[in-house]
């Protein structure tokens, strides 16, 4: 009889956003007339930039012509034209990342979940809490020991290293999902120093970098000196360019990142990851890579930034409502997420139910992201403008009535 990987039994029965979708479906069935506004999952709503769609169509046309048809891409790491475009993008904000340090993927989530394959199960994993559930879930699946660094109200939801604790692999996310908090240059230097002291690797999730407006907040960990010897970075076009339904992202593993194997040999992490991908991943479709490359052209960047500006204005509307109501929050600036304290010290899931039942607005309960998320709540600014305004009018009434 086949045996299960019983580590899966240690996971929550459903992934957070599946649980929320189920709750919405049940509510809809009970209240078919309800006008539900969704501000839960961080999914974009604006159409993809025209220049990006044009590039994708051109890529599709090329696939239909013998002379330009493409089968497998030889390296498996992504087309050179896209890796060069990503490298140029990194350079534009001061990160020296070479094209051959970049691998194209189908969005950050896959690499984020799969990277654990190349590390031994005896590693101690450090996750800041609250966090994107994939970091914890993917390590629980292989039975690893996870320790947590508390992000909380006291430290502005930006946990810093505890020198008395050892970790081998560290997950950081800035701008942070779910809290919208960001690490400054000085704070990232501290994390890098800690990683080096512990011979650890930082897995840095920069999926929300395009929302950064503050010049003191780095757009990449590779803007910080010393990062190349101890960091891996994962980024995605999902939030930058509306690719949640297109699927494309990239992972950077620098040449300089090495691990010493048990026989004492020095091993390149990029080489091992490439080996893993060679056996388990056949790359991203050519038309999608054409579309992705168009994002990094001057016109592409201009068009995607118009969409980002729209979401940033939504974030301002949500933040202003919190300020007006005297509700404590982080995020909203440098981030599409607003992370607020539930009124009247309510628990996150209770507040979720209350919002759904009383005002038909869906958010994400902070407790779904870890223990320090209890009592907090996340709203996304990725919605339609009028619906965001409407949701905030309903929210204002709800919270005023609770006082
Ligand atoms: C979220 O809502 O946290 C995001 O959708 C995460 C993701 O992009 O997978």
Tab-separated table of C-alpha atoms and ligand atoms in Angstrom:
chain	number	residue	atom	x	y	z
A	1	UNK	CA	0.000	0.000	0.000
A	2	UNK	CA	1.405	3.431	-0.838
A	3	UNK	CA	2.398	5.516	2.122
A	4	UNK	CA	1.465	9.155	2.340
A	5	UNK	CA	3.890	11.939	3.026
A	6	UNK	CA	2.182	12.429	6.371
A	7	UNK	CA	3.660	15.876	6.753
A	8	UNK	CA	0.723	16.964	4.598
A	9	UNK	CA	-1.553	15.983	7.466
A	10	UNK	CA	0.075	18.723	9.540
A	11	UNK	CA	-1.241	21.391	7.182
A	12	UNK	CA	-4.506	23.291	7.516
A	13	UNK	CA	-7.123	21.293	5.581
A	14	UNK	CA	-7.410	24.016	2.892
A	15	UNK	CA	-5.117	26.757	1.647
A	16	UNK	CA	-6.173	30.116	3.178
A	17	UNK	CA	-7.757	31.579	0.045
A	18	UNK	CA	-9.664	28.356	-0.682
A	19	UNK	CA	-11.198	28.596	2.813
A	20	UNK	CA	-12.233	32.166	2.112
A	21	UNK	CA	-13.693	31.254	-1.295
A	22	UNK	CA	-15.763	28.522	0.409
A	23	UNK	CA	-17.083	30.989	2.979
A	24	UNK	CA	-18.054	33.425	0.212
A	25	UNK	CA	-19.818	30.667	-1.748
A	26	UNK	CA	-21.838	29.644	1.341
A	27	UNK	CA	-22.767	33.274	2.044
A	28	UNK	CA	-23.826	33.791	-1.576
A	29	UNK	CA	-26.037	30.756	-1.464
A	30	UNK	CA	-27.742	32.000	1.700
A	31	UNK	CA	-27.976	35.613	0.436
A	32	UNK	CA	-28.248	35.548	-3.369
A	33	UNK	CA	-29.221	39.245	-3.352
A	34	UNK	CA	-26.055	40.399	-1.538
A	35	UNK	CA	-23.798	42.788	-3.445
A	36	UNK	CA	-20.427	41.382	-2.373
A	37	UNK	CA	-17.260	43.475	-2.708
A	38	UNK	CA	-14.094	41.356	-2.758
A	39	UNK	CA	-10.994	42.783	-1.137
A	40	UNK	CA	-9.572	39.472	-0.004
A	41	UNK	CA	-7.117	37.701	-2.283
A	42	UNK	CA	-4.530	40.028	-3.806
A	43	UNK	CA	-5.705	39.569	-7.369
A	44	UNK	CA	-5.463	42.366	-9.921
A	45	UNK	CA	-8.515	43.623	-11.801
A	46	UNK	CA	-7.253	46.024	-14.490
A	47	UNK	CA	-6.604	44.706	-18.000
A	48	UNK	CA	-3.042	44.043	-19.108
A	49	UNK	CA	-1.219	46.954	-20.761
A	50	UNK	CA	-1.835	47.220	-24.543
A	51	UNK	CA	1.863	47.055	-25.473
A	52	UNK	CA	2.152	43.782	-23.521
A	53	UNK	CA	-0.871	42.249	-25.237
A	54	UNK	CA	0.488	43.300	-28.636
A	55	UNK	CA	3.792	41.543	-27.887
A	56	UNK	CA	1.945	38.400	-26.830
A	57	UNK	CA	-0.140	38.405	-30.040
A	58	UNK	CA	3.019	38.794	-32.095
A	59	UNK	CA	4.542	35.859	-30.205
A	60	UNK	CA	1.445	33.767	-30.978
A	61	UNK	CA	1.634	34.702	-34.667
A	62	UNK	CA	5.272	33.617	-34.771
A	63	UNK	CA	4.260	30.221	-33.374
A	64	UNK	CA	1.959	29.761	-36.382
A	65	UNK	CA	4.697	30.236	-38.989
A	66	UNK	CA	7.254	27.509	-39.782
A	67	UNK	CA	10.246	29.880	-39.895
A	68	UNK	CA	9.551	31.453	-36.495
A	69	UNK	CA	7.881	28.539	-34.671
A	70	UNK	CA	9.458	27.654	-31.304
A	71	UNK	CA	9.504	24.329	-29.472
A	72	UNK	CA	11.402	23.890	-26.226
A	73	UNK	CA	13.659	26.728	-25.189
A	74	UNK	CA	17.147	25.163	-25.037
A	75	UNK	CA	18.481	26.417	-21.696
A	76	UNK	CA	15.244	25.914	-19.753
A	77	UNK	CA	16.040	29.142	-17.923
A	78	UNK	CA	14.029	31.399	-20.203
A	79	UNK	CA	14.748	33.236	-23.452
A	80	UNK	CA	17.827	35.463	-23.487
A	81	UNK	CA	15.747	38.444	-24.642
A	82	UNK	CA	13.659	38.235	-21.452
A	83	UNK	CA	16.558	37.531	-19.089
A	84	UNK	CA	18.393	40.530	-20.548
A	85	UNK	CA	15.292	42.687	-20.125
A	86	UNK	CA	14.953	41.627	-16.464
A	87	UNK	CA	18.664	42.278	-15.890
A	88	UNK	CA	18.271	45.784	-17.368
A	89	UNK	CA	15.298	46.391	-15.085
A	90	UNK	CA	17.377	45.408	-12.033
A	91	UNK	CA	20.163	47.733	-13.130
A	92	UNK	CA	17.652	50.616	-13.430
A	93	UNK	CA	17.219	50.574	-9.645
A	94	UNK	CA	20.794	49.870	-8.710
A	95	UNK	CA	20.948	46.064	-8.487
A	96	UNK	CA	23.703	44.432	-10.498
A	97	UNK	CA	22.067	41.200	-11.638
A	98	UNK	CA	23.434	39.454	-14.746
A	99	UNK	CA	21.109	37.735	-17.251
A	100	UNK	CA	22.613	34.323	-16.500
A	101	UNK	CA	21.759	34.706	-12.805
A	102	UNK	CA	18.058	34.905	-13.732
A	103	UNK	CA	15.651	32.037	-14.415
A	104	UNK	CA	12.177	32.691	-15.802
A	105	UNK	CA	9.271	30.893	-14.151
A	106	UNK	CA	5.486	30.754	-14.168
A	107	UNK	CA	5.122	33.191	-11.259
A	108	UNK	CA	6.858	33.489	-7.908
A	109	UNK	CA	4.615	30.986	-6.111
A	110	UNK	CA	5.999	27.908	-7.906
A	111	UNK	CA	9.652	28.697	-7.253
A	112	UNK	CA	8.870	29.836	-3.746
A	113	UNK	CA	7.204	26.507	-3.000
A	114	UNK	CA	9.701	24.373	-4.951
A	115	UNK	CA	13.015	25.880	-3.842
A	116	UNK	CA	12.787	23.759	-0.673
A	117	UNK	CA	13.589	20.707	-2.865
A	118	UNK	CA	17.263	21.631	-3.063
A	119	UNK	CA	17.803	22.039	0.681
A	120	UNK	CA	18.201	19.248	3.230
A	121	UNK	CA	15.387	18.515	5.640
A	122	UNK	CA	17.554	19.181	8.694
A	123	UNK	CA	17.772	22.897	8.017
A	124	UNK	CA	16.208	25.280	10.504
A	125	UNK	CA	13.843	27.608	8.695
A	126	UNK	CA	13.183	31.131	9.940
A	127	UNK	CA	9.942	32.791	8.877
A	128	UNK	CA	8.789	36.226	9.934
A	129	UNK	CA	5.265	35.928	11.328
A	130	UNK	CA	2.775	36.881	9.880
A	131	UNK	CA	3.822	35.696	6.420
A	132	UNK	CA	2.673	34.544	3.007
A	133	UNK	CA	1.455	30.988	3.833
A	134	UNK	CA	3.564	29.323	1.106
A	135	UNK	CA	6.802	29.711	3.116
A	136	UNK	CA	5.441	27.754	6.059
A	137	UNK	CA	3.361	25.250	4.088
A	138	UNK	CA	6.173	24.225	1.733
A	139	UNK	CA	8.535	23.572	4.646
A	140	UNK	CA	5.919	21.742	6.699
A	141	UNK	CA	5.399	19.453	3.699
A	142	UNK	CA	8.961	18.227	4.054
A	143	UNK	CA	8.853	18.087	7.843
A	144	UNK	CA	11.381	20.850	8.494
A	145	UNK	CA	11.822	22.702	11.745
A	146	UNK	CA	10.381	26.199	11.454
A	147	UNK	CA	11.133	29.003	13.885
A	148	UNK	CA	9.500	32.398	13.797
A	149	UNK	CA	10.584	36.021	14.103
A	150	UNK	CA	7.711	38.069	15.447
A	151	UNK	CA	6.469	40.966	13.334
A	152	UNK	CA	4.085	42.915	15.495
A	153	UNK	CA	2.687	46.305	16.376
A	154	UNK	CA	5.784	47.120	18.487
A	155	UNK	CA	8.255	46.692	15.618
A	156	UNK	CA	5.956	48.072	12.918
A	157	UNK	CA	5.456	44.534	11.562
A	158	UNK	CA	9.083	44.434	10.431
A	159	UNK	CA	10.771	41.663	12.461
A	160	UNK	CA	14.528	41.935	12.904
A	161	UNK	CA	16.997	39.092	13.584
A	162	UNK	CA	17.518	37.730	17.066
A	163	UNK	CA	21.270	37.167	17.406
A	164	UNK	CA	20.755	34.436	20.001
A	165	UNK	CA	18.880	32.211	17.550
A	166	UNK	CA	20.402	30.185	14.694
A	167	UNK	CA	18.705	29.709	11.318
A	168	UNK	CA	19.866	28.158	8.024
A	169	UNK	CA	17.211	29.461	5.660
A	170	UNK	CA	15.428	32.771	6.175
A	171	UNK	CA	12.323	34.001	4.367
A	172	UNK	CA	11.883	37.768	4.022
A	173	UNK	CA	9.251	39.645	2.050
A	174	UNK	CA	9.396	43.391	1.430
A	175	UNK	CA	7.045	45.113	0.743
A	176	UNK	CA	5.479	42.590	3.007
A	177	UNK	CA	2.547	40.372	2.321
A	178	UNK	CA	0.328	40.610	4.350
A	179	UNK	CA	1.315	43.650	6.448
A	180	UNK	CA	2.434	46.137	3.789
A	181	UNK	CA	5.448	47.006	5.949
A	182	UNK	CA	8.837	47.503	4.275
A	183	UNK	CA	12.472	46.998	5.193
A	184	UNK	CA	14.805	49.959	4.849
A	185	UNK	CA	18.351	49.666	3.546
A	186	UNK	CA	19.703	49.694	7.123
A	187	UNK	CA	17.374	46.904	8.223
A	188	UNK	CA	18.267	44.737	5.233
A	189	UNK	CA	21.976	45.235	5.965
A	190	UNK	CA	21.296	43.854	9.430
A	191	UNK	CA	19.566	40.767	7.998
A	192	UNK	CA	22.452	40.171	5.610
A	193	UNK	CA	24.966	40.442	8.437
A	194	UNK	CA	22.908	37.935	10.436
A	195	UNK	CA	22.689	35.541	7.460
A	196	UNK	CA	26.449	35.699	6.944
A	197	UNK	CA	27.176	35.103	10.607
A	198	UNK	CA	24.943	32.020	10.533
A	199	UNK	CA	26.062	30.799	7.078
A	200	UNK	CA	22.403	31.089	6.183
A	201	UNK	CA	20.597	31.848	2.928
A	202	UNK	CA	17.903	34.513	2.674
A	203	UNK	CA	15.034	33.783	0.314
A	204	UNK	CA	13.795	37.259	-0.509
A	205	UNK	CA	10.322	37.735	-1.957
A	206	UNK	CA	10.113	41.031	-3.833
A	207	UNK	CA	6.786	40.402	-5.576
A	208	UNK	CA	5.471	43.830	-4.537
A	209	UNK	CA	8.585	45.890	-5.376
A	210	UNK	CA	6.809	47.891	-8.093
A	211	UNK	CA	4.688	49.577	-5.401
A	212	UNK	CA	7.682	51.144	-3.653
A	213	UNK	CA	7.714	54.938	-3.754
A	214	UNK	CA	10.067	55.666	-0.847
A	215	UNK	CA	13.673	56.125	-2.094
A	216	UNK	CA	15.095	54.629	1.121
A	217	UNK	CA	13.289	51.348	0.518
A	218	UNK	CA	15.327	49.042	-1.766
A	219	UNK	CA	13.501	47.471	-4.713
A	220	UNK	CA	15.689	44.371	-4.463
A	221	UNK	CA	17.871	42.679	-1.852
A	222	UNK	CA	20.630	42.946	-4.465
A	223	UNK	CA	20.668	46.718	-3.920
A	224	UNK	CA	22.461	45.835	-0.666
A	225	UNK	CA	26.165	45.094	-0.505
A	226	UNK	CA	27.024	41.481	0.310
A	227	UNK	CA	23.636	40.086	-0.763
A	228	UNK	CA	25.076	38.116	-3.630
A	229	UNK	CA	26.874	35.698	-1.305
A	230	UNK	CA	23.806	34.862	0.776
A	231	UNK	CA	20.551	35.665	-1.026
A	232	UNK	CA	18.079	34.293	-3.529
A	233	UNK	CA	15.380	36.640	-4.809
A	234	UNK	CA	11.992	35.795	-6.253
A	235	UNK	CA	9.840	38.251	-8.110
A	236	UNK	CA	6.732	38.087	-10.229
A	237	UNK	CA	4.916	40.032	-12.901
A	238	UNK	CA	1.582	39.235	-11.240
A	239	UNK	CA	1.362	42.474	-9.294
A	240	UNK	CA	3.755	44.556	-11.406
A	241	UNK	CA	1.995	43.975	-14.701
A	242	UNK	CA	-1.270	42.177	-13.937
A	243	UNK	CA	0.019	38.694	-14.829
A	244	UNK	CA	-1.989	36.671	-12.282
A	245	UNK	CA	-3.767	34.988	-15.195
A	246	UNK	CA	-0.743	34.980	-17.556
A	247	UNK	CA	1.810	33.443	-15.145
A	248	UNK	CA	5.363	34.722	-15.407
A	249	UNK	CA	8.027	35.627	-12.882
A	250	UNK	CA	11.742	35.247	-12.255
A	251	UNK	CA	14.176	33.957	-9.674
A	252	UNK	CA	17.673	35.322	-9.186
A	253	UNK	CA	20.384	33.046	-7.825
A	254	UNK	CA	23.776	34.767	-7.987
A	255	UNK	CA	26.880	32.971	-9.213
A	256	UNK	CA	28.518	33.834	-5.901
A	257	UNK	CA	25.995	31.861	-3.830
A	258	UNK	CA	27.658	28.616	-2.714
A	259	UNK	CA	26.980	25.915	-0.129
A	260	UNK	CA	29.499	23.447	1.256
A	261	UNK	CA	28.341	19.836	0.767
A	262	UNK	CA	28.934	17.182	3.459
A	263	UNK	CA	32.052	15.942	1.612
A	264	UNK	CA	33.523	19.433	1.830
A	265	UNK	CA	33.042	20.409	-1.817
A	266	UNK	CA	31.724	23.824	-2.690
A	267	UNK	CA	28.481	23.644	-4.649
A	268	UNK	CA	26.828	26.381	-6.685
A	269	UNK	CA	23.223	26.853	-5.559
A	270	UNK	CA	22.292	28.150	-9.030
A	271	UNK	CA	23.676	24.982	-10.609
A	272	UNK	CA	21.678	22.730	-8.264
A	273	UNK	CA	18.496	24.728	-8.799
A	274	UNK	CA	19.050	24.556	-12.558
A	275	UNK	CA	19.466	20.793	-12.230
A	276	UNK	CA	16.202	20.543	-10.287
A	277	UNK	CA	14.353	22.661	-12.819
A	278	UNK	CA	15.825	20.669	-15.719
A	279	UNK	CA	14.089	17.538	-14.449
A	280	UNK	CA	10.867	19.094	-13.214
A	281	UNK	CA	10.029	22.204	-15.268
A	282	UNK	CA	9.827	22.825	-19.002
A	283	UNK	CA	9.656	26.582	-18.967
A	284	UNK	CA	7.143	29.303	-19.704
A	285	UNK	CA	5.400	29.560	-23.069
A	286	UNK	CA	7.057	31.682	-25.748
A	287	UNK	CA	4.138	34.140	-26.199
A	288	UNK	CA	4.032	34.773	-22.431
A	289	UNK	CA	7.781	35.445	-22.378
A	290	UNK	CA	7.311	37.889	-25.302
A	291	UNK	CA	4.589	39.629	-23.295
A	292	UNK	CA	6.824	39.725	-20.207
A	293	UNK	CA	9.719	41.267	-22.136
A	294	UNK	CA	7.399	44.039	-23.354
A	295	UNK	CA	6.747	45.011	-19.710
A	296	UNK	CA	10.373	46.135	-19.405
A	297	UNK	CA	10.381	48.384	-22.487
A	298	UNK	CA	10.031	52.131	-21.812
A	299	UNK	CA	6.458	52.101	-23.134
A	300	UNK	CA	5.672	48.902	-21.192
A	301	UNK	CA	6.918	50.376	-17.928
A	302	UNK	CA	4.944	53.561	-18.557
A	303	UNK	CA	1.735	51.617	-19.182
A	304	UNK	CA	2.091	49.210	-16.251
A	305	UNK	CA	2.820	52.143	-13.957
A	306	UNK	CA	-0.484	53.742	-14.939
A	307	UNK	CA	-2.219	50.647	-13.545
A	308	UNK	CA	-0.035	50.642	-10.432
A	309	UNK	CA	-0.888	54.317	-9.857
A	310	UNK	CA	-4.582	53.409	-10.010
A	311	UNK	CA	-4.121	50.770	-7.291
A	312	UNK	CA	-2.000	53.183	-5.255
A	313	UNK	CA	-4.860	55.664	-5.312
A	314	UNK	CA	-7.208	52.904	-4.091
A	315	UNK	CA	-4.708	52.226	-1.289
A	316	UNK	CA	-4.797	55.918	-0.369
A	317	UNK	CA	-8.613	55.853	-0.213
A	318	UNK	CA	-8.545	52.840	2.109
A	319	UNK	CA	-5.767	54.318	4.288
A	320	UNK	CA	-7.623	57.650	4.564
A	321	UNK	CA	-10.710	55.809	5.795
A	322	UNK	CA	-8.646	54.046	8.487
A	323	UNK	CA	-7.072	57.337	9.562
A	324	UNK	CA	-10.460	59.067	9.704
A	325	UNK	CA	-11.870	56.268	11.862
A	326	UNK	CA	-8.825	56.153	14.119
A	327	UNK	CA	-8.155	52.525	13.144
A	328	UNK	CA	-4.482	51.516	13.492
A	329	UNK	CA	-2.902	50.246	10.282
A	330	UNK	CA	0.309	49.608	8.372
A	331	UNK	CA	0.879	49.505	4.606
A	332	UNK	CA	-1.041	51.432	1.986
A	333	UNK	CA	2.182	53.227	1.032
A	334	UNK	CA	4.867	51.224	-0.841
A	335	UNK	CA	2.330	48.409	-0.859
A	336	UNK	CA	-1.072	47.431	-2.269
A	337	UNK	CA	-2.107	46.009	1.119
A	338	UNK	CA	-3.638	47.755	4.124
A	339	UNK	CA	-3.192	45.825	7.353
A	340	UNK	CA	-5.377	47.074	10.195
A	341	UNK	CA	-6.253	46.223	13.745
A	342	UNK	CA	-9.746	44.771	14.090
A	343	UNK	CA	-12.072	47.208	15.893
A	344	UNK	CA	-13.022	46.458	19.508
A	345	UNK	CA	-10.201	43.898	19.774
A	346	UNK	CA	-12.180	41.411	17.719
A	347	UNK	CA	-10.522	38.239	16.480
A	348	UNK	CA	-9.679	38.170	12.768
A	349	UNK	CA	-12.103	35.456	11.673
A	350	UNK	CA	-14.921	36.968	13.778
A	351	UNK	CA	-14.329	40.298	12.052
A	352	UNK	CA	-14.284	38.525	8.679
A	353	UNK	CA	-17.730	37.049	9.422
A	354	UNK	CA	-19.029	40.381	10.695
A	355	UNK	CA	-17.874	42.266	7.584
A	356	UNK	CA	-19.354	39.638	5.297
A	357	UNK	CA	-22.681	39.489	7.089
A	358	UNK	CA	-23.189	43.192	7.820
A	359	UNK	CA	-21.633	44.926	4.818
A	360	UNK	CA	-20.877	42.128	2.312
A	361	UNK	CA	-17.215	43.132	2.074
A	362	UNK	CA	-14.609	40.370	1.921
A	363	UNK	CA	-11.111	40.778	3.329
A	364	UNK	CA	-8.449	38.418	4.609
A	365	UNK	CA	-8.252	37.577	8.322
A	366	UNK	CA	-4.781	38.242	9.681
A	367	UNK	CA	-4.798	34.982	11.637
A	368	UNK	CA	-4.559	33.163	8.299
A	369	UNK	CA	-0.979	34.444	7.983
A	370	UNK	CA	0.305	33.324	11.374
A	371	UNK	CA	-0.137	33.822	15.112
A	372	UNK	CA	0.879	37.496	15.099
A	373	UNK	CA	-1.864	38.159	12.550
A	374	UNK	CA	-4.557	37.362	15.115
A	375	UNK	CA	-6.650	40.477	15.757
A	376	UNK	CA	-5.522	42.038	12.453
A	377	UNK	CA	-7.044	42.134	9.000
A	378	UNK	CA	-5.854	42.690	5.411
A	379	UNK	CA	-7.586	44.606	2.612
A	380	UNK	CA	-6.297	44.744	-0.934
A	381	UNK	CA	-6.278	47.821	-3.150
A	382	UNK	CA	-6.345	45.757	-6.366
A	383	UNK	CA	-10.084	46.357	-6.890
A	384	UNK	CA	-12.192	48.688	-8.997
A	385	UNK	CA	-12.147	52.348	-7.891
A	386	UNK	CA	-15.906	52.797	-7.440
A	387	UNK	CA	-16.207	49.492	-5.615
A	388	UNK	CA	-13.334	50.452	-3.319
A	389	UNK	CA	-15.067	53.741	-2.488
A	390	UNK	CA	-18.359	51.910	-1.915
A	391	UNK	CA	-16.633	49.341	0.331
A	392	UNK	CA	-15.066	52.102	2.401
A	393	UNK	CA	-18.435	53.858	2.805
A	394	UNK	CA	-19.908	50.612	4.100
A	395	UNK	CA	-16.857	50.026	6.326
A	396	UNK	CA	-17.075	53.512	7.798
A	397	UNK	CA	-20.688	52.980	8.766
A	398	UNK	CA	-19.937	49.548	10.259
A	399	UNK	CA	-17.044	50.760	12.382
A	400	UNK	CA	-18.864	53.963	13.469
A	401	UNK	CA	-21.834	51.845	14.618
A	402	UNK	CA	-19.450	49.627	16.625
A	403	UNK	CA	-18.095	52.548	18.662
B	1	LIG	C1	-2.330	37.099	-1.679
B	1	LIG	O1	-3.496	37.468	-1.688
B	1	LIG	O2	-1.686	36.972	-0.641
B	1	LIG	C2	-1.696	36.852	-2.999
B	1	LIG	O3	-2.644	36.577	-3.960
B	1	LIG	C3	-0.681	35.849	-2.914
B	1	LIG	C4	-0.235	35.336	-4.223
B	1	LIG	O4	0.037	36.120	-5.128
B	1	LIG	O5	-0.128	34.115	-4.365
